[in-house]
Amino acid sequence: MLALAQPTPRLPTQYYPDNENVRQYVSAQIRQLSPERSSRQSPVRRSSLQPTEKPARRSASTVTAIKSPLNAASENGSTPTIKAENKKPRALVRSNTDVVTTRQSLPERPDPTEEWEIRHGYDEQYNSVKYLEHLSSTFFMYYTDKRHETGGKPRQRDPNYNPSEWRMRDRLKTVSAALIMCLNIGVDPPDVVKTNPTAKLECWIDPTPIIGTNSKTMEQIGKKLQEQYEMLSIRVRYKQYLDPSVEETQKFCKSLRRNAKDERILFHYNGHGVPMPTPSGEIWVFNRNYTQYIPVSLYDLQIWLGAPSLYVFDCSNAGNIIANFDRFVEKHEEEDAEAKKKDPNLQLPTHGDNIQLAACGKTEFLPTNPNLPADLFTCCLTTPIDISLRFFLLNNPLSCEVSLKDVTRIPGRLAERRSPLGELNWIFTAITDTIAWNLLPRATFKKLFRQDLMVAALFRNFLLGERIMRANGCHPMSVPSLPETHTHSLWQAWDLTIETVLAQLPAMIAAEDGGPSYEYVNSPFFEDQLTAFEVYLTQGAPNQEAPSQLPIVLQVLLSQVHRLRALILLSRFLDMGAWAVNLALTIGIFPYVLKLLQSAAFELKPVMIFIWARILAVDGACQADLIKDNGYQYFLAMLNPSAQLPLPNGNATEHRAMSAFIIAMFCRGFRQGQTVCLSSELIETCIGHFQDGDNPLLRQWSCLCISMLWADFPEAKWVGIRCQAHQKLCEMAIDAVPEVRAAALHALTNFLGIPDLTAQVAHYEEGVASTIMIMTNDGNSMVRRELLVFFSTFVKRYQNKFLVAAFEQLVEEKEVLLDTAAKNHWNPQHGSLSRRSSKPGSDDEPDFQPVSKSSVQGTMWMHLLILSIDPHPEVAQDARIIVDDIHEALLASPLGSGAQPLMNDIVRLSRRAAVSNPPAASRQPSAAPNGRRTPVSGSPAPPTLPKNESYLSAGMRRTASVAAAMKRLTFGGSTEESQAPQTIQVTQHYPGGPKRSRVPEEWSRPPDIHDPESKPKVYIKAKSPKPRGFQKYDPSSAPTLPLRSGFFDWSIEVGNIIISRDRQLIIQQYFAEPQLRPTEPEEPGSDDYNKKLWRRSRNEKVLTCTQPLKGVAGTSRWDEPIGYFNNGSQPTKMYFHQFEDHLAIADDRDSICIWDWTNHTRLCRFSNGNPPGSRINEARFINEDDSALLLTGSSDGIVKIFRNYESDKDIELVSAFRALTDHVPSTKNAGLVLDWQQGQGKLLVAGDVKAIRVWNVATEFCTRAITARSNSPITSLTHDAVEGSTLIAGYGDGAIRVFDQRMKPSTEMVLVWRKHNQWITNVHMQRGGFRELVSGCRDGEVKLWDLRWKDELRTIRAVESEAGGGGGPRGGVMRGLSVHEHAPVFAAGSSSHTLNVFHMNGTPLSVLSPTIPSTYTGTHFLQSHRHTPMASSAFHPHRM
């Protein structure tokens, strides 16, 4: 049943301080704490009805040791005095015996005047300001790491995405250049009218003073033009053609194409001495005698030069050439297509790849300003600095001391970047690159500015030419066309740079002429641009907008002065993600950072390691580049522990981890890289890093470095064997970090496969396999999936041995089924179905003796069968693929003739067993909260397990039966239902063994043993949530081995550095995800950050509003109904969220419903995926202060965690693991009980087992197994919320044991109470209030305890028993006990449909017998089952 009640409100007096989520409430309380109160020496005695207000609530998020009250009690024999001392607390003292507590060790009864103090001596912590401040600042979240969000699966990349797109696969270069100068000095063309004065200079040479020597002048001009072009590219073969004839033009054009082959040709045409191009685009040359102008059509010119070509047209009306050029190209392509149709093998030249630059439009004339050269366009393209200086002076409205002649005296050379002239050229290159980067499409920028050095230089200068030519009435044209660039803001920066240089020019000229010396002051351009880039980085790159300064940063790398700062800023930019790395590679950073690997600069090493790690994380195809000039040695040296880095020690280990990542990427699938890195020193260095306990990222990538080194490389594997690397990797199976464990498995998987499979090799490989089988119990699904990759590789390598193991398992499976049939008295004999029908040999042969039972292959096969029913769907699916592959191979092998009858017999026996002995879920009464059922009376005694057979092997042999696999193999593919094991009913003894003889056996049985069966009319199976990105395997496709691992790719995307801090794990991201800036939830202003702030404010409001109610809850009646919910099935467990209006209800099958209890609406219903015969025992909300997750535990020992549990659409399975590996799925006894410690991130799990297992959810590993010290099952667990080290367990025989986790195993049990005589229904210690420890057993007794006393503080009869107090079927049995976390209130549900609410002092507050009001319409389980037991009850942690 489900009943919600709240007390009648009264005026608040004083209330109990709360200690849960103290970080939202403690700040206001600390201010109220006086110094005298914080330093007092003994607890204040207070009455039960007027408790003194406490300063703050105690959070479960802290790890703080305290002085044990039991120690003081044992020394003094009286009430201990708690002193606020800064001494190391002592652990709880263990009792002298496991049976009873020594009477001299603890006082028998407490002083009544101290009855209502804070229990167990916890006053000291709550009176300490320092302690409370520590609580308010400490909190940890669990199951929120990247491995849980992604499941360890790499992202699906676009199949069309090419990470190496930035590379110039079709890189071209200009190899030849024809410089055609049609000047005809002294003769003006007929269609040109020159002004007077007019522009005269050609290549900065005035031809007019030497009219009589035209040939020499032409030679000087031609030579000067060639020199100007050589400043752009010295490697091009230049040829001058001065006033050529048409025949010469045809000849040299064809010769150029023949010599250049498929490379680019430059065709520079100066037509200042010939007519302007015709409207059809014809250009003019001369005849042999220079008596006529001869036109050359573009059609012919394209045939002579071919493609690729680069054309520069410096003449008036040059736009006519551009307008007609493509028309003739299309005509050539049409003719070539026709020729191809006639002869498909015909080899034809190409005509399409052409680049053109023209000085002006179709109807425009070149400028004739006498202060400018006549070939202004050519000067812009070849001498940009000279023309820029002249243009600046001509357009400067202010007076200047520098003349046009003085600009030629700027000192320095263009190649000297620190000289004034070289600095101007350097800044000009940066500005023009930046303008093009910001305005051009990426593909166009890449083609024009990064493909060919000559093309890039000409187009940089073309941007300047557009600015200058437009200022003089011309509009230059280009193909491909460019957007307008002449108004870009960086031209102002260029003018400022020129002005800065010219301002210093008079002083420099004076110094050159013998005057006072002058030291040139460099321009602050690059420093200013780096500052602007830094501002961009601080803004976080909104919408991934490319920074305008990125090309300038690239140019700064050429300067040693600013190089370090530029690299640091570049690393911050690369840290923004893969998009930033792609931008940097596209701009051309790679050659620079590759060359810097040859630098010995000590201060550059850390930033270079970081940059290369980022580059390789995005594009791993840089391996061949690293092998050039031994660039990989840079990172091999940094990986060595003896290498010095200019960093703190912690950061140095992080950079070594990056170096290991770089070496791993260098070796990945690259035999040359593996060969040059192969050395015992590298492997030993990586092994040495395994011991680095402070940096798991270094351990992880050291493992992966070895993995990539010896993958498919036998020589490296033998070197590893000599270094004992495989043994050291096996030791990493118990590493505290799941990523490290998975990395070790990845390396061991690649260790398999030495081609020559000798006995020695088999010994090594089988030794590795046997060592890592312990990892089948790992709590992380990513690790188990990686383990299955190893198993699949091992199975593929030793397939024949696994076929034998699988065959022998079939024989054993049939024997188990036959034994079950004989004990259940049904005849299995049918046709050939007999005990010896499947055994090889004749009837007189001895019994069948398995040969693989003690082998590694046989053990691994059993683990594979167990993993095939793993609670995590992806792990189970991978294991089933391996099992199916072996079964198919078995049928195709020589053993197939015997295996097929065995499979048929197993399927037939399984079906017959299901009919004759149905599962417990279909023939037993409905289970109560703990998922238990009563055995059928008169059933035969269950078989006793052999001593050498554990519950794991026995239970899994029946649940992980090959029968399920046989059904898939024989009758088709698996379904959703096949994921749950088909259990063969085998009645088990109580794990507790024989009960105490002094009490009736009934007392040690669950209180729900006689429940009537709950049979809803319609029970709809809910959908079982799947992990994010789960892809179901197609059963119709043939299984292929080995399985493929995606862990390495995932590690590249998410390189986790996990830093130990207060025994917790803090995760930062490396490689492909941001590292140097806060994550999204921690970035102020982000959506996630704002949501966190809202939730924190909401939590504080809930705490503030509910605190006054906790003071009156113990004096109010709890009888006001606030809602009724029809769950649709029998509820067995209920849990409230602390702050959200969520109520989780688990039913008596496998479904969980999430209700909004304020609006009375169901938010979500899903299936927990329990196998038949088991049910949900426990549920908890974790991470309640933020985005909560739902944790469930079922009676088969499985724990699952769900994300988005309140949404039917978005719910996901985060994690699932077998918390109790030696647990038998059962519908009886305690099942599984657990307790969650949010503060320490520990999950305490127990039940029908002999131990309490402590799981550290941060490491996802079972860190401790506390011996239960009893044969009875553990029925309830609780812990102290102060420190989390004290654990209290209730047992089926009525005992309560206290354990101290700080003690060693032999002394960890410190106290035993045996005051109860029957099954402990619940034991619970409050998280707030007085920290009352309350226990209740099935006979209705409730007891209050204090850890400092040997006897109970109070005994309350919460449920009146009938039928002699035995708690029989018709008697009063306490079915459930709920304790409020902060108020002095508890509720006891009985088997007679009542819920009794009590004050902790024993005062009854309310007796509830929930019924449906007359206003309620519809059917409800409370109407039809008025006499059903009170199956479950729950208090809201805060609201009342």
mmCIF file with all atom_site columns, N, CA, C and O in Angstrom, residues 69-90:
data_model
loop_
_atom_site.group_PDB
_atom_site.id
_atom_site.type_symbol
_atom_site.label_atom_id
_atom_site.label_alt_id
_atom_site.label_comp_id
_atom_site.label_asym_id
_atom_site.label_entity_id
_atom_site.label_seq_id
_atom_site.pdbx_PDB_ins_code
_atom_site.Cartn_x
_atom_site.Cartn_y
_atom_site.Cartn_z
_atom_site.occupancy
_atom_site.B_iso_or_equiv
_atom_site.pdbx_formal_charge
_atom_site.auth_seq_id
_atom_site.auth_comp_id
_atom_site.auth_asym_id
_atom_site.auth_atom_id
_atom_site.pdbx_PDB_model_num
ATOM 1  N N  . PRO A 1 69 ? 33.331 7.585  21.151 1.00 0.00 ? 69 PRO A N  1
ATOM 2  C CA . PRO A 1 69 ? 32.737 7.585  22.494 1.00 0.00 ? 69 PRO A CA 1
ATOM 3  C C  . PRO A 1 69 ? 32.906 6.260  23.209 1.00 0.00 ? 69 PRO A C  1
ATOM 4  O O  . PRO A 1 69 ? 32.915 6.201  24.424 1.00 0.00 ? 69 PRO A O  1
ATOM 5  N N  . LEU A 1 70 ? 33.070 5.181  22.448 1.00 0.00 ? 70 LEU A N  1
ATOM 6  C CA . LEU A 1 70 ? 33.224 3.882  23.102 1.00 0.00 ? 70 LEU A CA 1
ATOM 7  C C  . LEU A 1 70 ? 34.552 3.793  23.841 1.00 0.00 ? 70 LEU A C  1
ATOM 8  O O  . LEU A 1 70 ? 34.668 3.101  24.855 1.00 0.00 ? 70 LEU A O  1
ATOM 9  N N  . ASN A 1 71 ? 35.568 4.489  23.311 1.00 0.00 ? 71 ASN A N  1
ATOM 10 C CA . ASN A 1 71 ? 36.858 4.446  23.992 1.00 0.00 ? 71 ASN A CA 1
ATOM 11 C C  . ASN A 1 71 ? 36.758 5.080  25.374 1.00 0.00 ? 71 ASN A C  1
ATOM 12 O O  . ASN A 1 71 ? 37.230 4.548  26.378 1.00 0.00 ? 71 ASN A O  1
ATOM 13 N N  . ALA A 1 72 ? 36.108 6.246  25.456 1.00 0.00 ? 72 ALA A N  1
ATOM 14 C CA . ALA A 1 72 ? 35.968 6.912  26.750 1.00 0.00 ? 72 ALA A CA 1
ATOM 15 C C  . ALA A 1 72 ? 35.100 6.104  27.685 1.00 0.00 ? 72 ALA A C  1
ATOM 16 O O  . ALA A 1 72 ? 35.351 6.022  28.888 1.00 0.00 ? 72 ALA A O  1
ATOM 17 N N  . ALA A 1 73 ? 34.065 5.471  27.150 1.00 0.00 ? 73 ALA A N  1
ATOM 18 C CA . ALA A 1 73 ? 33.181 4.683  27.998 1.00 0.00 ? 73 ALA A CA 1
ATOM 19 C C  . ALA A 1 73 ? 33.901 3.478  28.580 1.00 0.00 ? 73 ALA A C  1
ATOM 20 O O  . ALA A 1 73 ? 33.713 3.109  29.733 1.00 0.00 ? 73 ALA A O  1
ATOM 21 N N  . SER A 1 74 ? 34.736 2.850  27.784 1.00 0.00 ? 74 SER A N  1
ATOM 22 C CA . SER A 1 74 ? 35.420 1.663  28.286 1.00 0.00 ? 74 SER A CA 1
ATOM 23 C C  . SER A 1 74 ? 36.457 2.016  29.348 1.00 0.00 ? 74 SER A C  1
ATOM 24 O O  . SER A 1 74 ? 36.771 1.201  30.206 1.00 0.00 ? 74 SER A O  1
ATOM 25 N N  . GLU A 1 75 ? 36.991 3.259  29.273 1.00 0.00 ? 75 GLU A N  1
ATOM 26 C CA . GLU A 1 75 ? 37.998 3.639  30.250 1.00 0.00 ? 75 GLU A CA 1
ATOM 27 C C  . GLU A 1 75 ? 37.375 4.061  31.589 1.00 0.00 ? 75 GLU A C  1
ATOM 28 O O  . GLU A 1 75 ? 37.861 3.708  32.653 1.00 0.00 ? 75 GLU A O  1
ATOM 29 N N  . ASN A 1 76 ? 36.287 4.804  31.522 1.00 0.00 ? 76 ASN A N  1
ATOM 30 C CA . ASN A 1 76 ? 35.706 5.362  32.739 1.00 0.00 ? 76 ASN A CA 1
ATOM 31 C C  . ASN A 1 76 ? 34.554 4.552  33.291 1.00 0.00 ? 76 ASN A C  1
ATOM 32 O O  . ASN A 1 76 ? 34.221 4.669  34.467 1.00 0.00 ? 76 ASN A O  1
ATOM 33 N N  . GLY A 1 77 ? 33.909 3.775  32.431 1.00 0.00 ? 77 GLY A N  1
ATOM 34 C CA . GLY A 1 77 ? 32.757 3.015  32.879 1.00 0.00 ? 77 GLY A CA 1
ATOM 35 C C  . GLY A 1 77 ? 31.556 3.884  33.146 1.00 0.00 ? 77 GLY A C  1
ATOM 36 O O  . GLY A 1 77 ? 30.633 3.486  33.842 1.00 0.00 ? 77 GLY A O  1
ATOM 37 N N  . SER A 1 78 ? 31.529 5.098  32.655 1.00 0.00 ? 78 SER A N  1
ATOM 38 C CA . SER A 1 78 ? 30.406 5.993  32.872 1.00 0.00 ? 78 SER A CA 1
ATOM 39 C C  . SER A 1 78 ? 30.211 6.825  31.619 1.00 0.00 ? 78 SER A C  1
ATOM 40 O O  . SER A 1 78 ? 30.885 6.652  30.612 1.00 0.00 ? 78 SER A O  1
ATOM 41 N N  . THR A 1 79 ? 29.284 7.783  31.739 1.00 0.00 ? 79 THR A N  1
ATOM 42 C CA . THR A 1 79 ? 29.003 8.635  30.591 1.00 0.00 ? 79 THR A CA 1
ATOM 43 C C  . THR A 1 79 ? 30.250 9.398  30.202 1.00 0.00 ? 79 THR A C  1
ATOM 44 O O  . THR A 1 79 ? 30.821 10.119 31.019 1.00 0.00 ? 79 THR A O  1
ATOM 45 N N  . PRO A 1 80 ? 30.701 9.285  28.990 1.00 0.00 ? 80 PRO A N  1
ATOM 46 C CA . PRO A 1 80 ? 31.954 9.937  28.597 1.00 0.00 ? 80 PRO A CA 1
ATOM 47 C C  . PRO A 1 80 ? 31.761 11.425 28.406 1.00 0.00 ? 80 PRO A C  1
ATOM 48 O O  . PRO A 1 80 ? 30.679 11.904 28.114 1.00 0.00 ? 80 PRO A O  1
ATOM 49 N N  . THR A 1 81 ? 32.853 12.140 28.602 1.00 0.00 ? 81 THR A N  1
ATOM 50 C CA . THR A 1 81 ? 32.867 13.576 28.347 1.00 0.00 ? 81 THR A CA 1
ATOM 51 C C  . THR A 1 81 ? 33.563 13.813 27.009 1.00 0.00 ? 81 THR A C  1
ATOM 52 O O  . THR A 1 81 ? 34.700 13.394 26.806 1.00 0.00 ? 81 THR A O  1
ATOM 53 N N  . ILE A 1 82 ? 32.853 14.476 26.094 1.00 0.00 ? 82 ILE A N  1
ATOM 54 C CA . ILE A 1 82 ? 33.393 14.711 24.761 1.00 0.00 ? 82 ILE A CA 1
ATOM 55 C C  . ILE A 1 82 ? 34.129 16.043 24.760 1.00 0.00 ? 82 ILE A C  1
ATOM 56 O O  . ILE A 1 82 ? 33.558 17.074 25.068 1.00 0.00 ? 82 ILE A O  1
ATOM 57 N N  . LYS A 1 83 ? 35.412 16.023 24.479 1.00 0.00 ? 83 LYS A N  1
ATOM 58 C CA . LYS A 1 83 ? 36.227 17.230 24.461 1.00 0.00 ? 83 LYS A CA 1
ATOM 59 C C  . LYS A 1 83 ? 36.581 17.589 23.029 1.00 0.00 ? 83 LYS A C  1
ATOM 60 O O  . LYS A 1 83 ? 36.878 16.732 22.226 1.00 0.00 ? 83 LYS A O  1
ATOM 61 N N  . ALA A 1 84 ? 36.495 18.862 22.770 1.00 0.00 ? 84 ALA A N  1
ATOM 62 C CA . ALA A 1 84 ? 36.810 19.363 21.431 1.00 0.00 ? 84 ALA A CA 1
ATOM 63 C C  . ALA A 1 84 ? 38.317 19.495 21.301 1.00 0.00 ? 84 ALA A C  1
ATOM 64 O O  . ALA A 1 84 ? 38.895 20.556 21.518 1.00 0.00 ? 84 ALA A O  1
ATOM 65 N N  . GLU A 1 85 ? 39.000 18.415 21.002 1.00 0.00 ? 85 GLU A N  1
ATOM 66 C CA . GLU A 1 85 ? 40.446 18.417 20.886 1.00 0.00 ? 85 GLU A CA 1
ATOM 67 C C  . GLU A 1 85 ? 40.831 18.156 19.438 1.00 0.00 ? 85 GLU A C  1
ATOM 68 O O  . GLU A 1 85 ? 40.157 17.422 18.731 1.00 0.00 ? 85 GLU A O  1
ATOM 69 N N  . ASN A 1 86 ? 41.926 18.705 19.032 1.00 0.00 ? 86 ASN A N  1
ATOM 70 C CA . ASN A 1 86 ? 42.420 18.514 17.670 1.00 0.00 ? 86 ASN A CA 1
ATOM 71 C C  . ASN A 1 86 ? 43.368 17.326 17.617 1.00 0.00 ? 86 ASN A C  1
ATOM 72 O O  . ASN A 1 86 ? 44.496 17.418 17.181 1.00 0.00 ? 86 ASN A O  1
ATOM 73 N N  . LYS A 1 87 ? 42.899 16.211 18.123 1.00 0.00 ? 87 LYS A N  1
ATOM 74 C CA . LYS A 1 87 ? 43.706 15.002 18.120 1.00 0.00 ? 87 LYS A CA 1
ATOM 75 C C  . LYS A 1 87 ? 43.133 14.027 17.107 1.00 0.00 ? 87 LYS A C  1
ATOM 76 O O  . LYS A 1 87 ? 41.959 14.071 16.766 1.00 0.00 ? 87 LYS A O  1
ATOM 77 N N  . LYS A 1 88 ? 43.968 13.149 16.650 1.00 0.00 ? 88 LYS A N  1
ATOM 78 C CA . LYS A 1 88 ? 43.525 12.134 15.695 1.00 0.00 ? 88 LYS A CA 1
ATOM 79 C C  . LYS A 1 88 ? 42.534 11.195 16.379 1.00 0.00 ? 88 LYS A C  1
ATOM 80 O O  . LYS A 1 88 ? 42.822 10.628 17.425 1.00 0.00 ? 88 LYS A O  1
ATOM 81 N N  . PRO A 1 89 ? 41.329 11.063 15.839 1.00 0.00 ? 89 PRO A N  1
ATOM 82 C CA . PRO A 1 89 ? 40.321 10.231 16.503 1.00 0.00 ? 89 PRO A CA 1
ATOM 83 C C  . PRO A 1 89 ? 40.698 8.763  16.462 1.00 0.00 ? 89 PRO A C  1
ATOM 84 O O  . PRO A 1 89 ? 41.304 8.278  15.523 1.00 0.00 ? 89 PRO A O  1
ATOM 85 N N  . ARG A 1 90 ? 40.323 8.103  17.512 1.00 0.00 ? 90 ARG A N  1
ATOM 86 C CA . ARG A 1 90 ? 40.563 6.664  17.585 1.00 0.00 ? 90 ARG A CA 1
ATOM 87 C C  . ARG A 1 90 ? 39.368 5.924  17.053 1.00 0.00 ? 90 ARG A C  1
ATOM 88 O O  . ARG A 1 90 ? 38.232 6.371  17.130 1.00 0.00 ? 90 ARG A O  1
#
